[in-house]
Short mmCIF file of C-alpha atoms in Angstrom, two decimals:
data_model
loop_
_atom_site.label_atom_id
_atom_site.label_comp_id
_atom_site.label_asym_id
_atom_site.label_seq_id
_atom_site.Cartn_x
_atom_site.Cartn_y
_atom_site.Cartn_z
CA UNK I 14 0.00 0.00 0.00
CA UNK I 15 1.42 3.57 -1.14
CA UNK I 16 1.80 6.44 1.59
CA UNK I 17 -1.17 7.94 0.09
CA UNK I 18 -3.56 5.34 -0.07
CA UNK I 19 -2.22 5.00 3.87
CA UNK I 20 -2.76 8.39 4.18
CA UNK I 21 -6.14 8.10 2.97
CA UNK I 22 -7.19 5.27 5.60
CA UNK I 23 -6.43 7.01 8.00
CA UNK I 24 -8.85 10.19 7.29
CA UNK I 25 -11.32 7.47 6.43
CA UNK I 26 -10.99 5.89 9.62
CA UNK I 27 -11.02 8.50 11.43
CA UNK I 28 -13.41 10.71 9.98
CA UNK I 29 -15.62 9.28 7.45
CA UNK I 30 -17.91 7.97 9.89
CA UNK I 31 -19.34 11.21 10.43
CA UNK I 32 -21.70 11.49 7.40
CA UNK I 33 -21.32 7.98 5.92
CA UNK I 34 -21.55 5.78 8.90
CA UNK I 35 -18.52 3.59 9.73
CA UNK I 36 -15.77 2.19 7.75
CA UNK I 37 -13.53 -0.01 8.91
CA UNK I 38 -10.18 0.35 7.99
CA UNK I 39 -9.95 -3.97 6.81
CA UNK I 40 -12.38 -2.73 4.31
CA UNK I 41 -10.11 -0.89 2.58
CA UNK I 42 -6.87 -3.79 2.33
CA UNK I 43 -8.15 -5.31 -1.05
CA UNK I 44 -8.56 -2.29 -2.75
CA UNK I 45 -5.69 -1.90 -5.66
CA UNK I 46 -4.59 1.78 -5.38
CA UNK I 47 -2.24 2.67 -8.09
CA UNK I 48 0.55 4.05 -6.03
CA UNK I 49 0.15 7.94 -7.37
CA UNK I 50 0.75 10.57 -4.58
CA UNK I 51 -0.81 13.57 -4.33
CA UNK I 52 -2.58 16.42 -2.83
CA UNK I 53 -5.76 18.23 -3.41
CA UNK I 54 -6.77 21.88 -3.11
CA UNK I 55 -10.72 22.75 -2.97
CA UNK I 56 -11.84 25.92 -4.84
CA UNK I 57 -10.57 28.68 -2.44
CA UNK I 58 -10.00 32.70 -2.77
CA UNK I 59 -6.71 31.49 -3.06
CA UNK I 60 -6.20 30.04 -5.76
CA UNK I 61 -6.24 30.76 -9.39
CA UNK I 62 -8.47 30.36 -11.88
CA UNK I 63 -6.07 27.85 -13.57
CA UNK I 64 -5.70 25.91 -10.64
CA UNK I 65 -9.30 26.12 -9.61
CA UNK I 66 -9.66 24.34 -13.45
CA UNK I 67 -7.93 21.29 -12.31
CA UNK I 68 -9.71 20.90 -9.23
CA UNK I 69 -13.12 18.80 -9.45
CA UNK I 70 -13.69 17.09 -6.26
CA UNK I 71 -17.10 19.40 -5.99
CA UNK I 72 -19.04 17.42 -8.49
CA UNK I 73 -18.43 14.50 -6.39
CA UNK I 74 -19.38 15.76 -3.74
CA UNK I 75 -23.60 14.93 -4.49
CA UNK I 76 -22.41 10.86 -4.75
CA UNK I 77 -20.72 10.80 -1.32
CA UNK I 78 -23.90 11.24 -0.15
CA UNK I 79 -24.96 7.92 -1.05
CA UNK I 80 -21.82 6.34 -1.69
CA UNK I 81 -19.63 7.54 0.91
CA UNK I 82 -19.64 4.01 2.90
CA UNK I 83 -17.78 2.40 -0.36
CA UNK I 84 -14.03 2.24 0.06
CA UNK I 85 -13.43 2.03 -3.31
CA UNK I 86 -15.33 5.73 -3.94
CA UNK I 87 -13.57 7.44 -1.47
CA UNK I 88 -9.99 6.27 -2.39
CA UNK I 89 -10.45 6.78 -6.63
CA UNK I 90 -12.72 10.31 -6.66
CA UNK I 91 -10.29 11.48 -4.01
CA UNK I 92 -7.55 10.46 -6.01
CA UNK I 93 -9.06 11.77 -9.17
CA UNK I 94 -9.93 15.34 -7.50
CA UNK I 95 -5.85 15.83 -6.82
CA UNK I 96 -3.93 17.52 -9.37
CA UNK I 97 -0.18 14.84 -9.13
CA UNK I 98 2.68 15.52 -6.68
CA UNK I 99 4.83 13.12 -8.38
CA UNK I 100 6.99 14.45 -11.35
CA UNK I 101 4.39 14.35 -13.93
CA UNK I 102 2.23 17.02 -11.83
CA UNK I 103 5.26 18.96 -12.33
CA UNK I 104 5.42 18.79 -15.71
CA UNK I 105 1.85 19.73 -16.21
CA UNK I 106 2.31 22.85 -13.79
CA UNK I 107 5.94 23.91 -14.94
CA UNK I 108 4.17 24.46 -18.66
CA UNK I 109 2.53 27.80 -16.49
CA UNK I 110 5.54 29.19 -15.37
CA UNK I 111 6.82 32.24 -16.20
CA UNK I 112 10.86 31.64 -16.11
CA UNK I 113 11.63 34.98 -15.31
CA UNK I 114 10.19 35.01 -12.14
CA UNK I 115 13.35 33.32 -10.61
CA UNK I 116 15.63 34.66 -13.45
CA UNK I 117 16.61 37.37 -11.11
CA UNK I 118 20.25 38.91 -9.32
CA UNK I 119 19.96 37.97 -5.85
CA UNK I 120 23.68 39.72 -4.93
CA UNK I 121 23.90 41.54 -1.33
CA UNK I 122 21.03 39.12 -0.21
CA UNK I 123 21.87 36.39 2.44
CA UNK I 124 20.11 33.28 2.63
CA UNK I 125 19.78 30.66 5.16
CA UNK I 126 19.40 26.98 4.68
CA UNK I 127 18.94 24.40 7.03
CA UNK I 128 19.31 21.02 5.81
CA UNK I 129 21.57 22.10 3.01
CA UNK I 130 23.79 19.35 2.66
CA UNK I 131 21.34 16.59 0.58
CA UNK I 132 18.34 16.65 -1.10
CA UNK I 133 15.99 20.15 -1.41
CA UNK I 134 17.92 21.83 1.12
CA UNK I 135 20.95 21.50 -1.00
CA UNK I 136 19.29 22.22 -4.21
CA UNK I 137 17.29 25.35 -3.37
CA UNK I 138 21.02 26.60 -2.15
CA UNK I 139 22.60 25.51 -5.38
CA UNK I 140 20.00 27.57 -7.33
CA UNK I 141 20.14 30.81 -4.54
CA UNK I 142 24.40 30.44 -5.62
CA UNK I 143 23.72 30.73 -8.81
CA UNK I 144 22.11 33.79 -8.79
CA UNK I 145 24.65 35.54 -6.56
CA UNK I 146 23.26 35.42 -3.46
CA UNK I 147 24.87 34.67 -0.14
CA UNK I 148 24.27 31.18 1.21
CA UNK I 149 24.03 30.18 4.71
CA UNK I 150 24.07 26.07 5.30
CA UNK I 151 22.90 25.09 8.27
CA UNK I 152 23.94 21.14 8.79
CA UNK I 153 24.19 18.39 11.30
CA UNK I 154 26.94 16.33 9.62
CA UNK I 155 29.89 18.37 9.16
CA UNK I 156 31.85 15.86 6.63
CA UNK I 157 28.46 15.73 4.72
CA UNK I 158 28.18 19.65 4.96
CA UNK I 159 31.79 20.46 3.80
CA UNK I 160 31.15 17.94 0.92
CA UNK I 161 27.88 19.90 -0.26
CA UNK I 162 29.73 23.31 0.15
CA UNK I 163 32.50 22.40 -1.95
CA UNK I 164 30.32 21.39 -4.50
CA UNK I 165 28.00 24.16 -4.69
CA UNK I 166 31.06 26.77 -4.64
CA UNK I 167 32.66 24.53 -7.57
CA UNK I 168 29.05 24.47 -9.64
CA UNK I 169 28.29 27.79 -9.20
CA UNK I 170 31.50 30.10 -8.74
CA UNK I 171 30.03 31.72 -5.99
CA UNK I 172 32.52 32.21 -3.01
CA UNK I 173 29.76 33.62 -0.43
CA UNK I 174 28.67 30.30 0.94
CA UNK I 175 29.61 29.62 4.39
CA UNK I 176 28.94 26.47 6.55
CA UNK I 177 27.12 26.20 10.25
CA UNK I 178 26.72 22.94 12.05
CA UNK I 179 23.97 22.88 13.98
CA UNK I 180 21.97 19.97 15.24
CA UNK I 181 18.06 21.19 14.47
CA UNK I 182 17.13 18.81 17.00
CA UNK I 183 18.85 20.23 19.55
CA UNK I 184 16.44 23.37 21.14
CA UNK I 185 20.17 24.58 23.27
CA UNK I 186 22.57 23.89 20.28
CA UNK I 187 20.01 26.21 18.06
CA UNK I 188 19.44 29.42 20.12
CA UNK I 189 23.69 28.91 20.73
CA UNK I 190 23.34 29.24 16.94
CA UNK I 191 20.79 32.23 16.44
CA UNK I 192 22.62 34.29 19.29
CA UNK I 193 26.08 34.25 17.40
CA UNK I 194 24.46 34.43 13.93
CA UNK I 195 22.36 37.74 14.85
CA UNK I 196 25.74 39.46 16.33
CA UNK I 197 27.55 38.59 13.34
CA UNK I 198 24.95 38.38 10.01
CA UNK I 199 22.13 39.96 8.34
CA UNK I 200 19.58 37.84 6.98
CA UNK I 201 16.93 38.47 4.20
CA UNK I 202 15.74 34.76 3.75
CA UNK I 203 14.89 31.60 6.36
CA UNK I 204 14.46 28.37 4.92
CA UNK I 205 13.50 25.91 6.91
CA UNK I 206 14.23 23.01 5.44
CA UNK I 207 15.54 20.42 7.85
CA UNK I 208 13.65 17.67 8.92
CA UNK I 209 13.03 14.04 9.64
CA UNK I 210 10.52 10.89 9.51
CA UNK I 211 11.69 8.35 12.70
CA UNK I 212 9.72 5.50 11.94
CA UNK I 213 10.12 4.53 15.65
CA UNK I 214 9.76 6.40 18.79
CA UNK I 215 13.50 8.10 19.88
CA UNK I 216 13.92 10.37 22.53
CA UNK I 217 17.19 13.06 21.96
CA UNK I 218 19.30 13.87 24.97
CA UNK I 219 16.72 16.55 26.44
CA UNK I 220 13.89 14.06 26.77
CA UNK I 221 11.98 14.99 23.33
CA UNK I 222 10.43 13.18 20.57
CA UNK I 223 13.07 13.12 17.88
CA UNK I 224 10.01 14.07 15.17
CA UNK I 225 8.99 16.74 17.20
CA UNK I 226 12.15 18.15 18.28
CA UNK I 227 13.23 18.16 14.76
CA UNK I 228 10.17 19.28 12.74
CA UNK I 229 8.15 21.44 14.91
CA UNK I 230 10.29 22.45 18.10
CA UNK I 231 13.34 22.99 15.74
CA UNK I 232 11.67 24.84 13.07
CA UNK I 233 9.87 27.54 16.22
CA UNK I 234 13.28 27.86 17.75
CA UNK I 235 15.20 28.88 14.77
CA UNK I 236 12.49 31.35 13.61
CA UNK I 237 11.62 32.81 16.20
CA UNK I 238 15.33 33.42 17.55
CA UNK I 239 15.79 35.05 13.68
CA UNK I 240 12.83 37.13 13.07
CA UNK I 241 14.47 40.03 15.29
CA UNK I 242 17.18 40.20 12.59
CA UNK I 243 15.04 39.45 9.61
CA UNK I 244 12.87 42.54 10.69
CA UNK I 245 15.96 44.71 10.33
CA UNK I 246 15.94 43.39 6.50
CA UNK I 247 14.11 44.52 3.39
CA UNK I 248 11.77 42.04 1.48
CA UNK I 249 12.46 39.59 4.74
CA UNK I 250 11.14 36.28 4.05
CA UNK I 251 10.68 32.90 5.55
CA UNK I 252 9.68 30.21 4.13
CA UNK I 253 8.98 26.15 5.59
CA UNK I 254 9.47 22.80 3.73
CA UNK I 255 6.18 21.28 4.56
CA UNK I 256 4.73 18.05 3.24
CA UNK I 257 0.96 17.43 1.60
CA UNK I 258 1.19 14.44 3.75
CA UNK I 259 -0.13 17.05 6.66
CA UNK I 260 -3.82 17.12 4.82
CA UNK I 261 -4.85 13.88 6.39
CA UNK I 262 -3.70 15.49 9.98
CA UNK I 263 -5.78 17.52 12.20
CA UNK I 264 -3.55 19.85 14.53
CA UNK I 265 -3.75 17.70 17.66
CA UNK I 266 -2.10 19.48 20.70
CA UNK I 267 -2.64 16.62 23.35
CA UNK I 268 -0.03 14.74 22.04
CA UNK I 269 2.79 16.90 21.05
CA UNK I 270 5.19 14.17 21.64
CA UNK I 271 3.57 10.79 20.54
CA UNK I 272 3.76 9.12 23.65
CA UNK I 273 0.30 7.67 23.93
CA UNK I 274 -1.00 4.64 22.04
CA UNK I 275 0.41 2.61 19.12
CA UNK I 276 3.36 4.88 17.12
CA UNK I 277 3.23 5.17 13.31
CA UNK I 278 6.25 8.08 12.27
CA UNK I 279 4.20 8.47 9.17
CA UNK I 280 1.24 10.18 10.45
CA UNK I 281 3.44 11.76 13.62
CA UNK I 282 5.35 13.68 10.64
CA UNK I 283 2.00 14.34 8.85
CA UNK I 284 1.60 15.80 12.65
CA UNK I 285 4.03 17.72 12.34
CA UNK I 286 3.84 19.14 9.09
CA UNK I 287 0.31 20.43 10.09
CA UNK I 288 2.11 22.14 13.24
CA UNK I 289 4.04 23.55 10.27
CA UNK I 290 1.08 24.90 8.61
CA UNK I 291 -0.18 26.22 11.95
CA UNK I 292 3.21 27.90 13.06
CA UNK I 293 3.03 29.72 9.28
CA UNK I 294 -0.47 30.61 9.78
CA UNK I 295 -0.03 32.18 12.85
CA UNK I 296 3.58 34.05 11.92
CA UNK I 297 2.33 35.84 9.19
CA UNK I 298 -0.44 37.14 11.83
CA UNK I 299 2.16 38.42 14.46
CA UNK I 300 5.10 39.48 12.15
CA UNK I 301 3.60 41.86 9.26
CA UNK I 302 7.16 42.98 8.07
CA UNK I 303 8.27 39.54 7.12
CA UNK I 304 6.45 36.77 4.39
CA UNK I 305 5.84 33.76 5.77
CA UNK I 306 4.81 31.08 3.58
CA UNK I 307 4.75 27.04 3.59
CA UNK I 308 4.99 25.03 0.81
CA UNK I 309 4.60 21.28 -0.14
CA UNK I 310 7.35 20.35 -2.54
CA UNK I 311 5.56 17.34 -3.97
CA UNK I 312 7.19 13.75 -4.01
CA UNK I 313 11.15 13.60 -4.92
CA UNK I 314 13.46 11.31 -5.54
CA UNK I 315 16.11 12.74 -2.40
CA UNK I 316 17.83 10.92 0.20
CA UNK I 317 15.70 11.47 3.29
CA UNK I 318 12.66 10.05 0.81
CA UNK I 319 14.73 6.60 -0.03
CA UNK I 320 16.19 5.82 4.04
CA UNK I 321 13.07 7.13 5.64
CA UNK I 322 10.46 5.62 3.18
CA UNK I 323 11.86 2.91 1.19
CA UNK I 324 8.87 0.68 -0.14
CA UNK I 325 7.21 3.99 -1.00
CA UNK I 326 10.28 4.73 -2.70
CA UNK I 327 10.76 1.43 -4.35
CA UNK I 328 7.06 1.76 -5.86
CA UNK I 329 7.28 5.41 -6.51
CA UNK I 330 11.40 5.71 -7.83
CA UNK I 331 10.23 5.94 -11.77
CA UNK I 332 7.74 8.69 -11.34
CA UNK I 333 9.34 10.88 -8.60
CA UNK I 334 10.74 14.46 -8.77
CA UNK I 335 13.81 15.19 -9.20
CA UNK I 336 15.85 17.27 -6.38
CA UNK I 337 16.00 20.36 -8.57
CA UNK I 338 11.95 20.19 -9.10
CA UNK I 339 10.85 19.40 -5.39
CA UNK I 340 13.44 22.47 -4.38
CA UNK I 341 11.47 25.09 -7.26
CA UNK I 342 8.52 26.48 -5.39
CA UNK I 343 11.37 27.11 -2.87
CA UNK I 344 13.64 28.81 -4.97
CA UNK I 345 10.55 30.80 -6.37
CA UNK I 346 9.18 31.80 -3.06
CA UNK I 347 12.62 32.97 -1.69
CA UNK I 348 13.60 34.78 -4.96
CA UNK I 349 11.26 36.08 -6.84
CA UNK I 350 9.10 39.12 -6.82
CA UNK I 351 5.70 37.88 -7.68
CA UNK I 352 5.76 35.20 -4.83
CA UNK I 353 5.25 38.31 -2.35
CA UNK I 354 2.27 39.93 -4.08
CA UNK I 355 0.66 37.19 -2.46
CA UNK I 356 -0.41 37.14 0.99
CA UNK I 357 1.72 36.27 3.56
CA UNK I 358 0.68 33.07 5.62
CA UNK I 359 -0.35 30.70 2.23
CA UNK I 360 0.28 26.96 1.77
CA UNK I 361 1.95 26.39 -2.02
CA UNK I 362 2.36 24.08 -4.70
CA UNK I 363 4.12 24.22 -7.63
CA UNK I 364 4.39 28.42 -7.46
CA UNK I 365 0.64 28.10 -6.70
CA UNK I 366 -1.16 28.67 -3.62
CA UNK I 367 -3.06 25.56 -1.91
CA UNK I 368 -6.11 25.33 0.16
CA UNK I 369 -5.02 23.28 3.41
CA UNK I 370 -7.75 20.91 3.93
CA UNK I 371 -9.02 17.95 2.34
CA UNK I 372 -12.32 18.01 1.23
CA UNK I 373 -14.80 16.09 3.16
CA UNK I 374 -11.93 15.50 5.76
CA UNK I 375 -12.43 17.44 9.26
CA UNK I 376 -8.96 18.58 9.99
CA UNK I 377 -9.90 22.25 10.92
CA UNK I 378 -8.92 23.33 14.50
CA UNK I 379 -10.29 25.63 16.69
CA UNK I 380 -8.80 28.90 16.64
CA UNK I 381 -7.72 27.86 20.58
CA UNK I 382 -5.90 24.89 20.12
CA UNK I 383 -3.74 27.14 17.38
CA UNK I 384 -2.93 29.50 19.79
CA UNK I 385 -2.38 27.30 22.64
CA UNK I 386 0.11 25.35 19.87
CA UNK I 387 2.46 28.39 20.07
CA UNK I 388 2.28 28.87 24.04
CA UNK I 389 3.60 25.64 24.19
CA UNK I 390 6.03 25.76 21.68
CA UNK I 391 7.37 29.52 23.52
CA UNK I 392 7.29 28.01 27.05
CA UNK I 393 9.41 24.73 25.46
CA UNK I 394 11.71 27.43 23.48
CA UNK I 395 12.08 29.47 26.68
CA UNK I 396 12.97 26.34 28.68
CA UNK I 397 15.79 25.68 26.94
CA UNK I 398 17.09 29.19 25.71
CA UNK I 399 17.62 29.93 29.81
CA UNK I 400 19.73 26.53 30.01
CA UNK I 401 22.02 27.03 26.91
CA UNK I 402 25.26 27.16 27.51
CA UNK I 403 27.78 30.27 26.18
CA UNK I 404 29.68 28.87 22.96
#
């Protein structure tokens, strides 16, 4: 069974029952799901018209009705209503482009990457090289990290790339980081990049959830310990590696760290990448002088994709992104001038804003558990900022 189709089960499991009476998730085992993932994106203010043109889940919507309790409905119109996040969806979207939204002179801008040694991370700083700006790689593997710098200086000619090893799961190791970095940086750009899918439950050093600590802990800490110097910049941006995977995730914050009942690191990072969505959502409210946006850069072929997901991978390998393609909306979002005409606070695809929510799938929070998200996340971030060390 593909991560989507797992995906899937699990909103039908948990959700479905609600208008359709239940479904049991054996019901769904014999069903043969061709392994295409993807995301979908219900007409919304926020999107375009030609996005809103590849988006039909609505004239479904009159069938569910009747023929929501079928497995076999819910998986193909669901899959039907979701424009692809494999590499043929980014084909199809890439035909819209305009190229010289990211054909631009980024010089005298500085950049910061975490998880720039493999995969997006190191792609979307390739392509940010290129165009002159100054790169920032933030990386837990030194030998790895020297290795990616060298070859990005080498690719590119550009000299202004300098190396930081920092551990993002590490709350003490990060605001060490952010404290030096302000005294001695500017910053126009954040990207938070880093991340990680434990398929079983590890606690780090301080006690955390290794997911957690890494995705959503990591990703607060290093933002909000930047935005005082990103305020000082023009055209400040930040933007988050997200996943579609977080559509089938409600924001749950009862469970922060995935210590009660069975663990499945799949739908704890879906977790997280909603907490993603959330932290975005709720940036772009506080911080008016800065973009915030999110993005979900659709299924590549990278390293973290082949250790942390291998049968997906093994089914998926032929039709996958490459690197360079997953890292795009990135590069356009950090780069280019038409990304911030858009409000601040959106969910992307493919240069295109996203609605967040599945249709028929009830993963909206209350405005209260989003808010009560971030007071956790500052009283966690405070906790350990007070016990860091001096470098």
């Amino acid at each position: 069974m593909d991560l989507l189709c797992k995906m899937l089960l699990h909103v039908a499991q948990c959700h479905f029952s609600r208008f359709s009476g239940s479904i049991h998730l054996t019901a769904f085992q014999g069903i043969r799901c061709r392994p295409r993932s993807c995301i979908t994106a219900p007409r919304s203010q926020n999107t375009t018209p030609c996005l809103q043109s590849r988006l039909s889940w609505q004239q479904h919507l009159p069938q569910a009705g009747a023929l929501g309790n079928s497995p076999s409905f819910i998986c193909s119109h669901l899959r039907q209503a979701q424009p692809s996040a494999a590499r043929g969806g980014y084909e199809s979207a890439s035909k819209h482009f305009n190229p010289a939204d990211v054909e631009v002179d980024v010089a005298g801008r500085s950049f910061l990457v975490t998880g720039a040694n493999s995969g997006i991370g190191k792609a979307t700083a390739k392509e940010i090289a290129r165009r002159g700006g100054t790169v920032h790689l933030v990386c837990r593997n030194k030998e790895r990290a020297e290795v990616a710098k060298e070859e990005i200086v080498s690719e590119t000619g550009n000299q202004n790339i300098f190396l930081h090893i920092v551990d993002i799961s590490n709350p003490k190791e990060i605001w060490n980081f952010a404290e030096k970095f302000r005294n001695e940086h500017k910053l126009n750009v954040l990207i938070n990049n880093a991340g990680c899918m434990v398929n079983t439950r590890e606690l780090t050093e301080d006690g955390l959830e290794k997911n957690f600590a890494t995705n959503t802990l990591g990703t607060y800490i290093m933002t909000t310990a930047l935005v005082p110097l990103l305020e000082k910049a023009a055209d400040a941006r930040v933007i988050t590696v997200s996943s579609g995977g977080m559509l089938v995730q409600k924001l749950n914050i009862s469970d922060l760290q995935s210590g009660n009942g069975p663990f499945d690191g799949t739908m704890v990072y879906a977790q997280n990448k909603r907490q993603q969505v959330v932290l975005t959502e709720q940036w772009a409210k506080a911080h008016r002088n800065i973009h915030f946006s999110v993005m979900h850069p659709g299924w590549a072929d990278t390293p973290a994709v082949r250790s942390s997901m291998p049968d997906f991978y093994e089914r998926m390998k032929n039709s996958l992104r490459t690197e360079a393609q997953g890292a795009d909306t990135v590069l356009w979002l950090a780069v280019s001038a038409e990304a911030t005409k858009l409000p601040s606070g959106l969910f992307f695809q493919d240069r295109q804003p996203v609605p967040t929510h599945l249709p028929l799938a009830y993963t909206h929070s209350p405005p209260e558990d989003e808010e009560k998200l971030m007071e956790v996340l500052e009283e966690f971030s405070q906790k350990f900022k007070s016990v860091a060390p001096r470098m």
